[in-house]
Amino acid sequence: GVDFMLGGAFAVYFYTNWWRDTHDIDMYIVHEDLDRATEALEKAGYHDLGEQAKGDREWIYHAGRESMIVDLIWRFANLANYVTRAWLDRAPKGRFLGVDVKFLPLEEVVWIKTFVINRDRCDWPDVMRVIKSQCRNLDWNRLLGLLAEHWLLLAGMIDVFDWQHPELIDCVPESVREELMFRRRDYWKHPPQVDREQLLDPWLDQRADRYAVWRDE
């Protein structure tokens, strides 16, 4: 009975029809439903795998059964934002393993993956594929609003996309490009006095055994 959305590789596949192997299933929920969701997993034979990295309990719950890992996620890994009911209201429906399920909304997929840039993992290749497949369906102004003070990351992603797919350069609205250019000029003149290094998905590269199912193996 817990409302959830599929994310990760399965959401990328939903939006792009491009498949990559993955070691887990990411289910996005609101934090208020966490207890009911973990109880449901326990009844299905899954048990708590504990923290795979320091700070995991603040945003993710790892559960495993045999070779299957399910991650319940209610917050960004960098703790910048929470999943909200509004995500669930916007989530498109599709088929997964013969079951009707919800997937993360398109802009939220890009928003989440934007911050995953660290030594051991970068989700920007997923972002590039999503933009390539869906750039004319993306609500670019909404995405700009979601990223808020981190809009410069969106500008950087668009630069990479332009370099990677010049044939699709016109699919990013000119109004968005002009707004980003205006903001860039102001940013250069008045850069904020803030260090954001810790926002780039800080814990994923600290996991001692990212693909382990059982903690005692």
Backbone as ProteinMPNN parsed JSONL, in Angstrom:
{"seq_chain_A": "GVDFMLGGAFAVYFYTNWWRDTHDIDMYIVHEDLDRATEALEKAGYHDLGEQAKGDREWIYHAGRESMIVDLIWRFANLANYVTRAWLDRAPKGRFLGVDVKFLPLEEVVWIKTFVINRDRCDWPDVMRVIKSQCRNLDWNRLLGLLAEHWLLLAGMIDVFDWQHPELIDCVPESVREELMFRRRDYWKHPPQVDREQLLDPWLDQRADRYAVWRDE", "coords_chain_A": {"N_chain_A": [[0.771, -1.221, 0.0], [2.141, 1.17, 0.048], [2.925, 4.129, -1.598], [5.069, 4.512, -4.322], [7.911, 5.306, -6.45], [9.776, 4.181, -9.232], [13.254, 4.573, -9.749], [16.608, 5.357, -10.761], [18.445, 3.076, -12.86], [16.248, 1.862, -14.023], [14.36, 3.876, -14.365], [15.758, 5.456, -16.172], [15.799, 3.701, -18.324], [13.062, 3.591, -18.862], [12.59, 6.159, -19.859], [14.344, 6.356, -22.003], [14.693, 3.989, -23.375], [17.064, 2.724, -23.277], [19.233, 0.365, -22.012], [21.056, -0.406, -19.075], [23.109, -2.448, -17.007], [22.337, -3.06, -13.566], [22.749, -3.14, -10.0], [20.779, -3.034, -8.14], [17.403, -2.13, -7.072], [15.952, 0.942, -7.161], [13.68, 2.526, -5.156], [11.648, 5.234, -4.756], [10.285, 7.068, -2.129], [8.121, 8.92, 0.143], [9.314, 10.312, 3.199], [7.628, 9.929, 5.402], [6.432, 7.504, 4.92], [8.302, 5.575, 5.363], [8.578, 3.682, 7.518], [6.396, 1.926, 7.098], [7.088, 0.991, 4.586], [9.552, -0.344, 5.007], [8.624, -2.345, 6.696], [6.979, -3.757, 4.934], [8.904, -4.766, 3.163], [10.337, -6.443, 4.894], [8.371, -8.371, 5.45], [8.293, -9.527, 2.985], [10.566, -10.977, 2.964], [12.979, -9.649, 2.9], [15.885, -8.208, 4.424], [17.454, -5.814, 6.595], [20.318, -4.233, 5.388], [21.968, -2.48, 6.554], [24.099, 0.438, 6.964], [25.81, 1.324, 4.059], [27.547, 3.283, 3.691], [28.833, 6.032, 5.565], [26.34, 8.052, 6.942], [24.244, 7.124, 5.406], [21.743, 6.446, 6.54], [20.36, 8.763, 6.656], [19.163, 9.223, 4.267], [18.63, 6.912, 2.773], [17.543, 3.483, 2.688], [18.831, 0.336, 2.823], [17.965, -2.85, 1.664], [18.056, -6.438, 1.511], [17.729, -9.597, -0.186], [18.77, -12.739, -0.8], [20.229, -12.513, -3.908], [19.229, -10.043, -4.473], [18.868, -6.544, -4.202], [17.122, -3.945, -2.681], [16.626, -0.544, -2.592], [15.311, 1.909, -0.568], [14.509, 5.21, -0.991], [14.352, 8.482, 0.158], [15.328, 10.978, 0.088], [17.726, 13.313, -1.253], [21.069, 12.189, -1.885], [22.977, 14.003, -1.089], [21.618, 15.32, 0.796], [20.246, 17.614, 0.189], [17.607, 17.943, -0.662], [14.221, 16.722, -0.197], [12.136, 13.918, -1.161], [8.823, 14.506, -2.191], [5.199, 14.489, -1.81], [4.235, 15.697, -4.055], [5.896, 14.843, -6.1], [5.034, 12.213, -6.444], [2.465, 12.689, -7.336], [2.965, 13.742, -9.837], [4.208, 11.71, -11.14], [4.771, 9.606, -13.925], [3.081, 6.691, -15.26], [3.988, 3.312, -15.945], [5.077, 0.121, -17.337], [6.67, -2.435, -15.515], [8.444, -5.333, -15.278], [6.068, -6.6, -15.894], [4.253, -5.341, -14.258], [2.155, -2.624, -13.359], [3.532, 0.427, -12.612], [4.774, 3.435, -10.986], [7.055, 5.909, -12.218], [9.925, 7.957, -11.544], [9.31, 11.428, -12.026], [10.146, 13.148, -15.079], [11.75, 15.577, -14.968], [12.631, 15.4, -12.341], [14.28, 13.156, -12.414], [16.504, 14.119, -13.849], [17.233, 16.21, -12.14], [17.968, 14.887, -9.694], [20.121, 13.264, -10.579], [21.906, 15.126, -11.434], [23.529, 15.948, -9.317], [25.208, 13.826, -8.818], [28.27, 13.421, -8.911], [31.322, 12.329, -8.502], [34.428, 10.847, -7.325], [34.252, 8.075, -7.842], [31.935, 7.697, -9.226], [29.755, 8.921, -11.725], [26.783, 10.336, -12.766], [26.155, 11.755, -14.989], [26.393, 10.747, -17.685], [24.008, 9.214, -17.83], [22.198, 11.327, -17.592], [22.723, 12.729, -19.975], [21.764, 10.903, -21.856], [19.057, 10.814, -21.177], [18.314, 13.484, -21.686], [18.851, 13.563, -24.434], [16.893, 11.801, -25.422], [14.55, 12.95, -24.479], [14.534, 15.712, -24.663], [12.86, 17.554, -25.916], [10.578, 17.185, -24.56], [11.122, 17.824, -21.994], [10.456, 20.022, -19.302], [11.97, 22.77, -19.306], [12.078, 25.227, -17.995], [10.864, 24.597, -15.584], [12.739, 22.745, -14.636], [14.91, 24.435, -14.313], [13.917, 25.949, -12.23], [13.743, 23.984, -10.221], [16.423, 23.357, -9.724], [17.265, 25.73, -8.726], [19.368, 27.641, -6.706], [21.467, 26.19, -7.648], [21.676, 26.37, -10.36], [23.819, 26.678, -12.081], [24.934, 24.205, -12.474], [23.078, 23.048, -14.208], [23.525, 24.664, -16.432], [26.122, 23.843, -17.021], [25.637, 21.161, -17.701], [24.113, 21.491, -20.004], [26.045, 22.615, -21.658], [27.777, 20.416, -21.954], [26.021, 18.657, -23.199], [25.518, 20.051, -25.599], [28.031, 19.883, -26.735], [28.245, 17.129, -27.022], [26.025, 16.417, -28.578], [25.597, 18.11, -31.054], [23.79, 18.198, -33.124], [21.355, 18.395, -31.95], [21.104, 20.856, -30.86], [19.21, 22.825, -30.954], [17.105, 22.048, -29.374], [17.07, 22.846, -26.776], [15.425, 25.413, -25.228], [15.694, 28.748, -26.499], [15.149, 30.85, -24.8], [15.772, 29.836, -22.298], [18.517, 29.444, -22.54], [19.316, 32.114, -22.831], [18.571, 33.15, -20.34], [20.276, 31.694, -18.666], [22.759, 32.618, -19.571], [22.578, 35.302, -18.835], [22.499, 34.995, -16.059], [24.989, 33.831, -15.652], [26.79, 35.878, -16.311], [26.272, 37.682, -14.255], [27.005, 36.092, -12.138], [29.751, 35.77, -12.524], [30.593, 38.334, -11.948], [29.738, 38.664, -9.32], [30.452, 36.378, -7.483], [29.212, 33.848, -5.255], [30.087, 33.481, -1.795], [30.715, 30.648, -0.947], [31.195, 27.162, -0.254], [30.669, 24.348, -2.112], [31.448, 21.74, -2.397], [30.763, 19.501, -0.863], [28.273, 18.824, -1.735], [28.295, 17.185, -3.905], [27.26, 14.417, -4.086], [28.372, 12.998, -1.679], [28.846, 10.564, -0.264], [28.858, 8.19, -1.729], [31.333, 7.331, -2.739], [32.543, 6.416, -0.492], [31.721, 3.956, 0.258], [32.442, 0.841, 1.528], [31.921, -1.667, 0.439], [30.229, -1.699, -2.165], [28.616, -3.406, -3.635], [27.906, -5.547, -2.144], [25.669, -7.947, -0.779], [25.097, -9.183, 1.651], [25.998, -8.142, 4.844], [27.79, -9.566, 6.393], [29.413, -11.062, 4.754]], "CA_chain_A": [[0.0, 0.0, 0.0], [3.001, 2.36, 0.041], [3.089, 4.735, -2.916], [6.491, 4.648, -4.63], [8.316, 5.518, -7.838], [11.058, 3.586, -9.599], [14.256, 5.504, -10.246], [17.838, 4.693, -11.175], [18.581, 2.54, -14.219], [14.94, 1.52, -14.578], [13.76, 5.127, -14.835], [16.486, 5.829, -17.393], [15.297, 2.817, -19.386], [11.697, 4.013, -19.156], [12.596, 7.396, -20.637], [15.269, 6.333, -23.133], [14.752, 2.658, -23.981], [18.475, 2.304, -23.237], [19.399, -0.481, -20.831], [22.361, -0.699, -18.483], [23.002, -3.34, -15.857], [22.303, -2.417, -12.264], [22.832, -4.128, -8.919], [19.709, -2.843, -7.169], [16.192, -1.442, -7.495], [15.741, 2.167, -6.383], [12.288, 2.906, -4.97], [11.569, 6.539, -4.111], [9.102, 7.224, -1.296], [8.221, 10.04, 1.07], [9.887, 9.857, 4.461], [6.582, 9.506, 6.323], [6.051, 6.123, 4.606], [9.47, 4.702, 5.486], [8.335, 2.55, 8.42], [5.504, 0.965, 6.425], [7.811, 0.404, 3.46], [10.514, -1.323, 5.53], [7.837, -3.475, 7.196], [6.555, -4.528, 3.768], [10.067, -5.505, 2.673], [10.62, -7.521, 5.845], [7.371, -9.413, 5.237], [8.622, -10.17, 1.713], [11.791, -11.742, 3.119], [14.17, -8.805, 2.828], [16.306, -7.662, 5.701], [18.257, -4.594, 6.625], [21.743, -4.403, 5.097], [22.731, -1.483, 7.292], [24.726, 1.519, 6.204], [26.916, 1.009, 3.156], [28.462, 4.42, 3.831], [28.461, 6.94, 6.643], [25.292, 8.999, 6.594], [23.184, 6.521, 4.593], [20.45, 6.411, 7.226], [19.686, 10.047, 6.518], [18.521, 9.382, 2.963], [18.389, 5.661, 2.056], [17.461, 2.246, 3.46], [19.233, -0.796, 1.99], [17.416, -4.143, 2.06], [18.515, -7.486, 0.613], [17.255, -10.98, -0.108], [19.584, -13.501, -1.748], [21.056, -11.636, -4.753], [18.457, -8.854, -4.811], [18.958, -5.396, -3.299], [16.131, -2.888, -2.864], [16.936, 0.683, -1.858], [14.244, 2.879, -0.355], [15.152, 6.525, -1.003], [13.403, 9.557, 0.453], [16.052, 12.242, 0.135], [18.932, 13.333, -2.069], [22.242, 11.688, -1.171], [23.687, 15.13, -0.474], [20.683, 15.837, 1.801], [19.797, 18.946, -0.205], [16.156, 17.99, -0.872], [13.415, 15.546, 0.113], [11.039, 13.506, -2.027], [7.555, 15.005, -1.666], [3.994, 13.922, -2.414], [4.061, 16.296, -5.38], [6.576, 13.966, -7.053], [4.148, 11.073, -6.691], [1.334, 13.177, -8.125], [3.434, 14.004, -11.203], [4.92, 10.54, -11.662], [4.1, 8.868, -15.002], [2.931, 5.256, -15.029], [4.495, 2.443, -16.994], [5.148, -1.297, -16.991], [7.973, -2.941, -15.06], [8.293, -6.76, -14.961], [4.669, -6.958, -16.027], [3.451, -4.676, -13.23], [1.973, -1.185, -13.542], [4.215, 1.156, -11.545], [5.122, 4.817, -11.243], [8.465, 6.228, -12.388], [10.259, 9.332, -11.197], [9.032, 12.404, -13.091], [11.288, 13.402, -15.954], [12.641, 16.621, -14.457], [13.244, 14.931, -11.097], [15.39, 12.255, -12.77], [17.651, 14.969, -14.174], [17.572, 16.945, -10.918], [18.687, 14.008, -8.769], [21.373, 12.782, -11.144], [22.815, 16.255, -11.623], [24.455, 16.078, -8.199], [26.037, 12.62, -8.642], [29.571, 13.63, -9.559], [32.406, 12.127, -7.54], [35.59, 10.121, -7.827], [33.939, 6.725, -8.276], [30.681, 7.588, -9.972], [29.171, 10.135, -12.315], [25.527, 10.004, -13.435], [25.899, 12.641, -16.127], [26.075, 10.001, -18.909], [22.57, 8.939, -17.801], [21.509, 12.593, -17.86], [22.859, 13.036, -21.397], [20.855, 10.02, -22.605], [17.69, 11.26, -20.907], [18.092, 14.725, -22.428], [18.809, 13.242, -25.865], [15.621, 11.161, -25.744], [13.374, 13.658, -23.98], [14.815, 17.14, -24.506], [11.719, 18.357, -26.358], [9.504, 16.969, -23.585], [11.53, 18.392, -20.716], [10.03, 21.37, -18.933], [13.261, 23.361, -18.971], [11.887, 26.273, -16.988], [10.63, 23.916, -14.313], [14.019, 22.191, -14.207], [15.687, 25.576, -13.837], [13.384, 26.285, -10.92], [14.088, 22.929, -9.268], [17.839, 23.467, -9.364], [17.334, 26.948, -7.903], [20.69, 28.256, -6.595], [22.45, 25.327, -8.306], [21.397, 26.471, -11.791], [25.051, 26.614, -12.867], [25.096, 22.803, -12.863], [22.275, 22.86, -15.412], [24.258, 25.31, -17.524], [27.231, 22.953, -17.373], [25.105, 19.992, -18.392], [23.731, 21.898, -21.351], [27.299, 22.747, -22.406], [28.23, 19.061, -22.302], [25.073, 18.128, -24.176], [25.781, 20.729, -26.876], [29.265, 19.314, -27.282], [28.027, 15.724, -27.361], [24.967, 16.261, -29.585], [25.361, 19.401, -31.718], [22.639, 18.112, -34.017], [20.144, 18.655, -31.16], [21.366, 22.08, -30.104], [18.029, 23.695, -30.939], [16.014, 21.53, -28.549], [17.057, 23.612, -25.526], [14.805, 26.702, -25.589], [16.574, 29.911, -26.531], [14.879, 31.669, -23.608], [16.525, 29.241, -21.186], [19.931, 29.764, -22.773], [19.513, 33.536, -22.545], [18.492, 33.333, -18.895], [21.503, 31.156, -18.085], [23.844, 33.526, -19.906], [22.408, 36.474, -17.978], [22.904, 34.615, -14.706], [26.432, 33.59, -15.648], [27.49, 37.175, -16.286], [26.142, 38.224, -12.908], [27.772, 35.192, -11.264], [31.165, 36.108, -12.682], [30.844, 39.61, -11.276], [29.428, 38.577, -7.886], [30.403, 34.964, -7.086], [28.844, 33.656, -3.843], [31.161, 33.016, -0.913], [30.217, 29.381, -0.42], [31.875, 25.957, -0.726], [29.626, 23.36, -2.385], [32.051, 20.444, -2.715], [30.096, 18.43, -0.147], [26.995, 18.518, -2.357], [28.458, 16.281, -5.04], [27.009, 13.027, -3.701], [29.623, 12.791, -0.961], [29.086, 9.296, 0.442], [28.926, 7.013, -2.571], [32.694, 6.843, -2.9], [33.041, 5.929, 0.79], [31.182, 2.633, 0.545], [33.495, -0.17, 1.567], [31.562, -2.767, -0.452], [28.993, -1.165, -2.721], [27.785, -4.399, -4.291], [27.667, -6.66, -1.237], [24.299, -8.14, -0.367], [25.087, -9.47, 3.079], [27.032, -7.403, 5.546], [28.772, -10.446, 7.045], [30.196, -11.828, 3.781]], "C_chain_A": [[0.808, 1.279, 0.0], [3.168, 2.863, -1.391], [4.573, 4.961, -3.177], [6.689, 4.888, -6.116], [9.627, 4.795, -8.076], [11.985, 4.671, -10.136], [15.45, 4.737, -10.784], [17.809, 4.224, -12.618], [17.229, 2.237, -14.848], [14.191, 2.761, -15.058], [14.44, 5.595, -16.12], [15.997, 4.991, -18.568], [13.892, 3.231, -19.817], [11.687, 5.218, -20.091], [13.431, 7.314, -21.922], [15.24, 5.05, -23.947], [16.191, 2.153, -24.094], [18.726, 1.582, -21.921], [20.854, -0.512, -20.373], [22.143, -1.58, -17.265], [23.024, -2.541, -14.559], [22.28, -3.488, -11.187], [21.7, -3.984, -7.922], [18.491, -2.223, -7.83], [16.007, -0.245, -6.582], [14.254, 2.499, -6.353], [12.241, 4.207, -4.182], [10.222, 6.68, -3.399], [9.215, 8.528, -0.513], [8.629, 9.498, 2.435], [8.826, 9.346, 5.434], [6.178, 8.053, 6.097], [7.175, 5.122, 4.846], [9.191, 3.486, 6.365], [7.451, 1.497, 7.768], [6.218, 0.263, 5.286], [8.816, -0.646, 3.937], [9.793, -2.551, 6.073], [7.386, -4.372, 6.045], [7.712, -5.35, 3.203], [10.411, -6.667, 3.595], [9.643, -8.679, 5.67], [7.633, -10.184, 3.95], [9.947, -10.93, 1.773], [13.071, -10.962, 2.99], [14.593, -8.396, 4.232], [17.352, -6.576, 5.541], [19.718, -4.911, 6.368], [22.599, -3.383, 5.825], [23.304, -0.414, 6.388], [25.844, 0.972, 5.319], [27.955, 2.123, 3.164], [27.951, 5.302, 4.961], [27.401, 7.922, 6.163], [24.155, 8.412, 5.792], [21.809, 6.625, 5.235], [19.69, 7.73, 7.129], [18.939, 10.186, 5.198], [18.113, 8.078, 2.281], [18.344, 4.49, 3.031], [17.772, 1.094, 2.519], [18.615, -2.086, 2.534], [17.842, -5.204, 1.044], [17.843, -8.812, 0.874], [17.948, -11.761, -1.194], [20.4, -12.52, -2.592], [20.363, -10.327, -5.105], [18.63, -7.775, -3.751], [17.865, -4.394, -3.678], [16.54, -1.711, -1.995], [15.697, 1.552, -1.786], [14.887, 4.247, -0.174], [14.099, 7.598, -0.778], [14.059, 10.943, 0.421], [17.232, 12.184, -0.822], [20.112, 12.819, -1.235], [23.032, 12.806, -0.51], [22.814, 15.867, 0.535], [20.106, 17.203, 1.438], [18.276, 19.05, -0.31], [15.514, 16.668, -0.487], [12.486, 15.204, -1.048], [9.739, 13.992, -1.388], [6.386, 14.31, -2.368], [3.772, 14.474, -3.822], [4.764, 15.468, -6.449], [5.659, 12.811, -7.446], [2.956, 11.484, -7.54], [1.718, 13.373, -9.588], [3.98, 12.751, -11.886], [4.139, 9.848, -12.774], [4.04, 7.378, -14.677], [3.45, 4.473, -16.222], [4.53, 1.02, -16.508], [6.561, -1.649, -16.583], [7.782, -4.379, -14.599], [6.822, -7.169, -14.955], [3.741, -6.307, -15.03], [3.342, -3.19, -13.57], [2.58, -0.452, -12.349], [4.381, 2.618, -11.954], [6.638, 4.944, -11.404], [8.703, 7.668, -11.938], [9.874, 10.272, -12.335], [10.306, 12.78, -13.835], [12.259, 14.428, -15.384], [13.328, 16.19, -13.163], [14.385, 13.957, -11.358], [16.648, 13.069, -13.046], [18.148, 15.688, -12.924], [18.414, 16.103, -9.968], [20.068, 13.664, -9.311], [22.383, 13.894, -11.39], [23.891, 16.303, -10.547], [25.396, 14.886, -8.034], [27.301, 12.754, -9.482], [30.631, 13.438, -8.48], [33.463, 11.218, -8.127], [35.222, 8.772, -8.443], [32.686, 6.615, -9.131], [30.25, 8.949, -10.493], [27.923, 9.723, -13.087], [25.237, 10.896, -14.634], [25.725, 11.889, -17.453], [24.6, 9.6, -18.983], [21.784, 10.192, -18.153], [21.564, 12.922, -19.347], [21.906, 12.179, -22.235], [19.398, 10.427, -22.409], [17.385, 12.529, -21.695], [17.985, 14.439, -23.925], [17.446, 12.683, -26.255], [14.416, 12.045, -25.459], [13.518, 15.183, -23.995], [13.654, 18.009, -24.946], [10.506, 18.167, -25.446], [9.844, 17.526, -22.207], [10.922, 19.779, -20.518], [11.279, 22.085, -18.409], [13.132, 24.453, -17.922], [11.622, 25.671, -15.616], [11.932, 23.343, -13.762], [14.921, 23.292, -13.666], [15.215, 25.993, -12.444], [13.738, 25.252, -9.861], [15.529, 23.063, -8.796], [18.133, 24.736, -8.574], [18.752, 27.513, -7.883], [21.776, 27.436, -7.283], [22.27, 25.317, -9.823], [22.655, 26.333, -12.642], [25.372, 25.173, -13.273], [24.288, 22.497, -14.119], [22.962, 23.491, -16.611], [25.413, 24.433, -17.988], [26.766, 21.723, -18.121], [24.699, 20.325, -19.82], [24.975, 22.079, -22.221], [27.807, 21.387, -22.865], [27.317, 18.458, -23.366], [25.293, 18.752, -25.553], [27.024, 20.16, -27.548], [29.034, 17.895, -27.786], [27.046, 15.549, -28.515], [24.661, 17.6, -30.267], [24.168, 19.387, -32.665], [21.325, 18.413, -33.303], [20.225, 19.983, -30.406], [20.129, 22.976, -30.002], [16.922, 23.19, -30.023], [15.995, 22.158, -27.157], [16.507, 24.996, -25.861], [15.782, 27.87, -25.513], [16.383, 30.789, -25.3], [15.631, 31.153, -22.393], [18.0, 29.559, -21.33], [20.212, 31.238, -22.439], [19.477, 33.812, -21.05], [19.77, 32.833, -18.217], [22.7, 32.061, -18.375], [23.788, 34.782, -19.036], [22.885, 36.164, -16.557], [24.412, 34.395, -14.616], [27.206, 34.907, -15.543], [27.439, 37.79, -14.89], [26.966, 37.403, -11.919], [29.263, 35.521, -11.326], [31.524, 37.395, -11.926], [30.68, 39.509, -9.759], [29.338, 37.116, -7.45], [30.056, 34.823, -5.607], [30.027, 33.12, -3.045], [30.695, 31.744, -0.206], [30.992, 28.231, -1.033], [30.828, 24.862, -0.887], [30.186, 21.967, -2.671], [31.286, 19.291, -2.08], [28.762, 18.039, -0.769], [27.1, 17.515, -3.5], [28.435, 14.832, -4.585], [28.154, 12.472, -2.867], [29.888, 11.398, -0.434], [29.263, 8.098, -0.466], [30.342, 6.462, -2.694], [33.301, 6.371, -1.586], [32.572, 4.509, 1.091], [32.272, 1.576, 0.444], [33.195, -1.311, 0.604], [30.21, -2.441, -1.072], [28.067, -2.231, -3.262], [27.529, -5.618, -3.41], [26.188, -6.736, -0.871], [24.233, -8.359, 1.139], [26.262, -8.809, 3.759], [28.125, -8.296, 6.099], [29.573, -11.278, 6.052], [31.583, -11.212, 3.599]], "O_chain_A": [[0.236, 2.369, -0.043], [3.515, 2.094, -2.287], [5.265, 5.541, -2.341], [5.78, 4.704, -6.927], [10.501, 4.796, -7.209], [11.566, 5.564, -10.874], [15.315, 3.592, -11.214], [17.23, 4.876, -13.488], [17.072, 2.341, -16.065], [13.466, 2.701, -16.051], [13.78, 6.073, -17.042], [15.805, 5.504, -19.67], [13.576, 3.221, -21.007], [10.87, 5.29, -21.009], [13.24, 8.122, -22.831], [15.711, 5.024, -25.084], [16.493, 1.272, -24.899], [18.463, 2.122, -20.846], [21.768, -0.631, -21.189], [21.126, -1.474, -16.579], [23.652, -1.486, -14.471], [21.842, -4.612, -11.431], [21.649, -4.732, -6.945], [18.534, -1.837, -8.998], [15.914, -0.398, -5.364], [13.641, 2.726, -7.395], [12.742, 4.271, -3.06], [9.165, 6.445, -3.985], [10.268, 9.165, -0.504], [8.321, 8.356, 2.777], [9.093, 8.428, 6.21], [5.628, 7.428, 7.004], [7.013, 3.936, 4.559], [9.537, 2.367, 5.988], [7.728, 0.303, 7.874], [5.989, -0.921, 5.041], [8.922, -1.717, 3.341], [10.284, -3.672, 5.934], [7.407, -5.598, 6.162], [7.522, -6.501, 2.809], [10.74, -7.756, 3.125], [10.042, -9.842, 5.734], [7.249, -11.347, 3.826], [10.403, -11.467, 0.764], [14.152, -11.551, 2.971], [13.755, -8.255, 5.123], [18.02, -6.447, 4.515], [20.3, -5.758, 7.045], [23.826, -3.417, 5.726], [23.021, -0.376, 5.19], [26.718, 0.243, 5.789], [29.085, 1.944, 2.71], [26.759, 5.302, 5.266], [27.545, 8.545, 5.11], [23.183, 9.113, 5.51], [20.818, 6.866, 4.546], [18.512, 7.801, 7.481], [18.176, 11.133, 5.01], [17.343, 8.102, 1.321], [19.016, 4.499, 4.062], [17.067, 0.89, 1.531], [18.729, -2.379, 3.724], [17.974, -4.911, -0.145], [17.44, -9.117, 1.996], [17.751, -11.492, -2.38], [21.194, -11.761, -2.036], [20.856, -9.576, -5.947], [18.55, -8.05, -2.553], [17.708, -4.043, -4.847], [16.772, -1.869, -0.796], [15.103, 1.892, -2.809], [15.726, 4.423, 0.71], [13.07, 7.616, -1.454], [13.409, 11.951, 0.697], [17.689, 11.093, -1.164], [20.14, 12.999, -0.018], [23.684, 12.588, 0.511], [23.207, 16.905, 1.068], [19.537, 17.879, 2.295], [17.711, 20.119, -0.077], [16.173, 15.628, -0.452], [12.094, 16.078, -1.822], [9.576, 13.898, -0.171], [6.564, 13.636, -3.382], [3.194, 13.802, -4.676], [4.289, 15.391, -7.582], [5.526, 12.477, -8.623], [2.489, 10.708, -8.373], [0.887, 13.192, -10.478], [4.188, 12.752, -13.099], [2.963, 9.531, -12.592], [4.856, 6.87, -13.908], [3.358, 4.922, -17.365], [4.075, 0.722, -15.404], [7.53, -1.224, -17.214], [7.048, -4.632, -13.643], [6.387, -7.971, -14.129], [2.566, -6.667, -14.951], [4.311, -2.573, -14.011], [2.185, -0.685, -11.207], [4.159, 2.987, -13.107], [7.404, 4.189, -10.806], [7.789, 8.492, -11.951], [10.093, 9.941, -13.5], [11.404, 12.733, -13.279], [13.462, 14.175, -15.323], [14.473, 16.566, -12.912], [15.358, 13.931, -10.603], [17.726, 12.751, -12.543], [19.353, 15.763, -12.684], [19.455, 16.554, -9.491], [21.066, 13.76, -8.595], [23.577, 13.634, -11.538], [25.036, 16.659, -10.827], [26.295, 14.929, -7.194], [27.379, 12.264, -10.608], [30.811, 14.311, -7.631], [33.397, 10.86, -9.302], [35.807, 8.368, -9.448], [32.406, 5.557, -9.696], [30.361, 9.971, -9.815], [27.991, 8.862, -13.963], [24.166, 10.792, -15.232], [24.96, 12.357, -18.296], [24.001, 9.635, -20.058], [20.821, 10.135, -18.918], [20.562, 13.347, -19.923], [21.313, 12.661, -23.2], [18.603, 10.392, -23.347], [16.321, 12.642, -22.304], [17.13, 15.003, -24.608], [16.902, 13.045, -27.298], [13.38, 11.917, -26.111], [12.698, 15.878, -23.395], [13.469, 19.1, -24.407], [9.524, 18.902, -25.55], [8.967, 17.68, -21.356], [10.878, 20.595, -21.439], [11.599, 22.011, -17.222], [13.994, 24.584, -17.054], [12.104, 26.18, -14.604], [12.201, 23.443, -12.565], [15.617, 23.096, -12.669], [16.024, 26.345, -11.586], [14.008, 25.614, -8.716], [15.82, 22.902, -7.61], [19.122, 24.811, -7.844], [19.292, 27.835, -8.941], [22.887, 27.928, -7.482], [22.668, 24.363, -10.492], [22.576, 25.917, -13.798], [26.011, 24.947, -14.301], [24.754, 21.77, -14.997], [22.976, 22.908, -17.695], [25.659, 24.292, -19.186], [27.419, 21.284, -19.068], [24.917, 19.532, -20.736], [24.957, 21.73, -23.401], [28.217, 21.22, -24.013], [27.784, 17.829, -24.315], [25.257, 18.049, -26.563], [27.065, 19.98, -28.765], [29.551, 17.501, -28.832], [27.205, 14.646, -29.336], [23.581, 18.158, -30.076], [23.601, 20.435, -32.973], [20.304, 18.657, -33.947], [19.5, 20.201, -29.435], [20.014, 23.784, -29.081], [15.888, 23.847, -29.904], [15.01, 22.019, -26.433], [17.077, 25.689, -26.704], [16.587, 27.967, -24.587], [17.334, 31.399, -24.812], [16.078, 31.935, -21.554], [18.663, 29.904, -20.352], [21.235, 31.556, -21.833], [20.261, 34.616, -20.546], [20.283, 33.477, -17.302], [23.561, 32.246, -17.514], [24.815, 35.265, -18.56], [23.583, 36.965, -15.936], [25.034, 34.739, -13.611], [28.16, 35.018, -14.773], [28.425, 38.344, -14.404], [27.552, 37.946, -10.982], [29.946, 35.546, -10.302], [32.604, 37.52, -11.35], [31.386, 40.177, -9.004], [28.258, 36.655, -7.081], [30.55, 35.595, -4.784], [30.865, 32.39, -3.575], [30.332, 31.763, 0.97], [31.403, 28.302, -2.191], [30.171, 24.484, 0.083], [29.453, 21.1, -3.146], [31.165, 18.222, -2.679], [28.173, 17.031, -0.378], [26.08, 17.049, -4.006], [29.43, 14.114, -4.678], [28.844, 11.555, -3.313], [31.042, 11.059, -0.173], [29.775, 7.071, -0.021], [30.527, 5.246, -2.747], [34.462, 5.962, -1.561], [32.993, 3.922, 2.088], [32.934, 1.435, -0.585], [34.117, -1.87, 0.009], [29.169, -2.858, -0.563], [26.859, -2.01, -3.349], [26.991, -6.619, -3.884], [25.536, -5.71, -0.677], [23.39, -7.77, 1.817], [27.397, -8.91, 3.292], [29.262, -7.854, 6.263], [30.352, -12.132, 6.475], [32.387, -11.72, 2.818]]}, "name": "protein", "num_of_chains": 1, "seq": "GVDFMLGGAFAVYFYTNWWRDTHDIDMYIVHEDLDRATEALEKAGYHDLGEQAKGDREWIYHAGRESMIVDLIWRFANLANYVTRAWLDRAPKGRFLGVDVKFLPLEEVVWIKTFVINRDRCDWPDVMRVIKSQCRNLDWNRLLGLLAEHWLLLAGMIDVFDWQHPELIDCVPESVREELMFRRRDYWKHPPQVDREQLLDPWLDQRADRYAVWRDE"}
